[in-house]
mmCIF file of C-alpha atoms in Angstrom:
data_model
loop_
_atom_site.group_PDB
_atom_site.id
_atom_site.type_symbol
_atom_site.label_atom_id
_atom_site.label_comp_id
_atom_site.label_asym_id
_atom_site.label_seq_id
_atom_site.Cartn_x
_atom_site.Cartn_y
_atom_site.Cartn_z
ATOM 1 C CA MET A 5 -23.036 -64.332 31.842
ATOM 2 C CA ALA A 6 -25.975 -65.587 29.804
ATOM 3 C CA ASP A 7 -25.743 -65.946 26.037
ATOM 4 C CA GLN A 8 -27.450 -63.145 24.050
ATOM 5 C CA PRO A 9 -30.147 -63.945 21.779
ATOM 6 C CA PRO A 10 -28.859 -64.012 18.405
ATOM 7 C CA GLU A 11 -31.413 -61.233 17.170
ATOM 8 C CA GLU A 12 -29.803 -58.918 19.833
ATOM 9 C CA GLU A 13 -26.207 -59.982 18.545
ATOM 10 C CA ASN A 14 -27.177 -59.118 15.156
ATOM 11 C CA PHE A 15 -28.737 -55.814 16.282
ATOM 12 C CA ALA A 16 -25.531 -55.043 18.412
ATOM 13 C CA ALA A 17 -23.324 -55.671 15.672
ATOM 14 C CA GLY A 18 -25.626 -53.730 12.924
ATOM 15 C CA LEU A 19 -25.322 -50.747 15.352
ATOM 16 C CA GLU A 20 -21.711 -50.916 15.626
ATOM 17 C CA MET A 21 -21.205 -51.079 12.206
ATOM 18 C CA LYS A 22 -23.486 -48.236 11.517
ATOM 19 C CA GLN A 23 -21.777 -46.392 14.131
ATOM 20 C CA LEU A 24 -18.324 -47.122 12.818
ATOM 21 C CA GLY A 25 -19.427 -46.077 9.491
ATOM 22 C CA GLU A 26 -20.674 -42.601 10.716
ATOM 23 C CA LEU A 27 -17.269 -41.974 12.392
ATOM 24 C CA GLU A 28 -15.293 -43.042 9.053
ATOM 25 C CA GLU A 29 -17.548 -40.636 7.203
ATOM 26 C CA SER A 30 -17.049 -37.804 9.948
ATOM 27 C CA ARG A 31 -13.579 -38.549 9.915
ATOM 28 C CA THR A 32 -13.290 -38.406 6.141
ATOM 29 C CA GLU A 33 -15.142 -35.024 6.275
ATOM 30 C CA LEU A 34 -12.706 -33.554 8.887
ATOM 31 C CA LEU A 35 -9.726 -34.626 6.885
ATOM 32 C CA ASN A 36 -11.087 -32.994 3.784
ATOM 33 C CA ARG A 37 -11.854 -29.940 5.710
ATOM 34 C CA VAL A 38 -8.471 -29.853 7.213
ATOM 35 C CA ASN A 39 -6.443 -30.319 3.725
ATOM 36 C CA HIS A 40 -8.903 -27.775 2.433
ATOM 37 C CA LEU A 41 -7.676 -25.233 5.126
ATOM 38 C CA LYS A 42 -3.903 -26.346 4.669
ATOM 39 C CA LYS A 43 -4.478 -25.566 1.022
ATOM 40 C CA ASP A 44 -6.040 -22.147 1.649
ATOM 41 C CA LEU A 45 -3.161 -21.326 4.370
ATOM 42 C CA GLN A 46 -0.591 -22.238 1.578
ATOM 43 C CA ASP A 47 -2.288 -19.806 -0.937
ATOM 44 C CA TRP A 48 -2.476 -17.249 1.548
ATOM 45 C CA ARG A 49 1.045 -17.584 2.474
ATOM 46 C CA PHE A 50 1.812 -17.327 -1.353
ATOM 47 C CA LYS A 51 -0.022 -14.372 -1.825
ATOM 48 C CA LEU A 52 0.928 -12.788 1.236
ATOM 49 C CA ASP A 53 5.067 -13.293 0.172
ATOM 50 C CA SER A 54 4.045 -11.815 -3.163
ATOM 51 C CA GLN A 55 2.589 -8.783 -1.812
ATOM 52 C CA VAL A 56 5.413 -8.346 0.441
ATOM 53 C CA LYS A 57 7.853 -8.446 -2.264
ATOM 54 C CA THR A 58 5.885 -6.295 -4.525
ATOM 55 C CA TYR A 59 5.800 -3.711 -1.695
ATOM 56 C CA ARG A 60 9.455 -3.984 -0.919
ATOM 57 C CA SER A 61 10.248 -3.266 -4.675
ATOM 58 C CA GLU A 62 8.097 -0.187 -4.679
ATOM 59 C CA LEU A 63 9.430 0.778 -1.220
ATOM 60 C CA GLY A 64 12.992 0.672 -2.866
ATOM 61 C CA ASP A 65 11.997 2.539 -5.896
ATOM 62 C CA LEU A 66 10.221 5.229 -3.764
ATOM 63 C CA ARG A 67 13.369 5.670 -1.719
ATOM 64 C CA LYS A 68 15.654 5.737 -4.613
ATOM 65 C CA THR A 69 13.359 8.412 -6.186
ATOM 66 C CA LEU A 70 13.118 10.494 -2.716
ATOM 67 C CA ASN A 71 16.938 10.223 -2.586
ATOM 68 C CA ASP A 72 17.218 11.297 -6.240
ATOM 69 C CA GLU A 73 15.017 14.159 -5.518
ATOM 70 C CA VAL A 74 16.579 15.103 -2.251
ATOM 71 C CA ASP A 75 20.120 15.138 -4.071
ATOM 72 C CA GLN A 76 18.660 17.544 -6.809
ATOM 73 C CA LEU A 77 17.292 19.945 -4.408
ATOM 74 C CA ARG A 78 20.848 19.915 -2.257
ATOM 75 C CA THR A 79 22.423 20.854 -5.969
ATOM 76 C CA GLU A 80 19.808 23.379 -6.827
ATOM 77 C CA PHE A 81 20.292 24.806 -3.290
ATOM 78 C CA GLN A 82 23.885 24.985 -3.591
ATOM 79 C CA ASP A 83 23.483 26.771 -6.815
ATOM 80 C CA LEU A 84 20.937 29.347 -5.286
ATOM 81 C CA ARG A 85 23.239 29.755 -2.408
ATOM 82 C CA SER A 86 26.207 30.417 -4.514
ATOM 83 C CA THR A 87 24.223 32.818 -6.844
ATOM 84 C CA LEU A 88 23.128 34.746 -3.787
ATOM 85 C CA ARG A 89 26.522 34.990 -2.373
ATOM 86 C CA GLN A 90 27.450 36.504 -5.715
ATOM 87 C CA GLN A 91 24.704 39.162 -5.921
ATOM 88 C CA LEU A 92 25.504 40.153 -2.513
ATOM 89 C CA GLU A 93 29.399 40.319 -3.350
ATOM 90 C CA ALA A 94 28.329 42.611 -6.191
ATOM 91 C CA THR A 95 25.851 44.891 -4.426
ATOM 92 C CA ALA A 96 28.459 45.215 -2.012
ATOM 93 C CA SER A 97 31.066 45.963 -4.391
ATOM 94 C CA LEU A 98 28.689 48.604 -6.017
ATOM 95 C CA ALA A 99 27.773 50.172 -2.654
ATOM 96 C CA GLN A 100 31.422 50.716 -1.762
ATOM 97 C CA ALA A 101 32.054 52.162 -5.200
ATOM 98 C CA ASP A 102 29.190 54.161 -4.558
ATOM 99 C CA ASP A 103 30.556 55.394 -1.214
ATOM 100 C CA LYS A 104 33.867 56.495 -2.556
ATOM 101 C CA ASP A 105 32.444 58.609 -5.406
ATOM 102 C CA GLU A 106 30.284 60.178 -2.639
ATOM 103 C CA GLU A 107 33.613 61.117 -1.225
#
C-alpha cells in the first residue's frame, strides 16, 4: 500500500471530523426530541389520570344521587300504594253499607 499524500490525509481527516460533527448534532437533536416526547407523554398521563379521577368522583356522586332518588321514589310509591289500599277498603266498605241499606 502506498502512502497517501498529506493533502489527501488532511482532506479525509477533515471529512471524517465533519461527518462526526454532523452525526453528533443529529444525535443531540434526536435525544432532545425523545426527551421532549417523554415529557409530553408524562404530561398526557398526568392529565389523563386527573380526568379519570374526576370522572370517577362525578360518577360516584351521580350514582349516589340516583340511588337516593330511586329510594325516594320507592318510598313515595309505597305511600301511594298504601293510600290507594285505604281508599279501596273505604270504597268497598261504603259499597257494602249501601248494599245493606238497600236490603
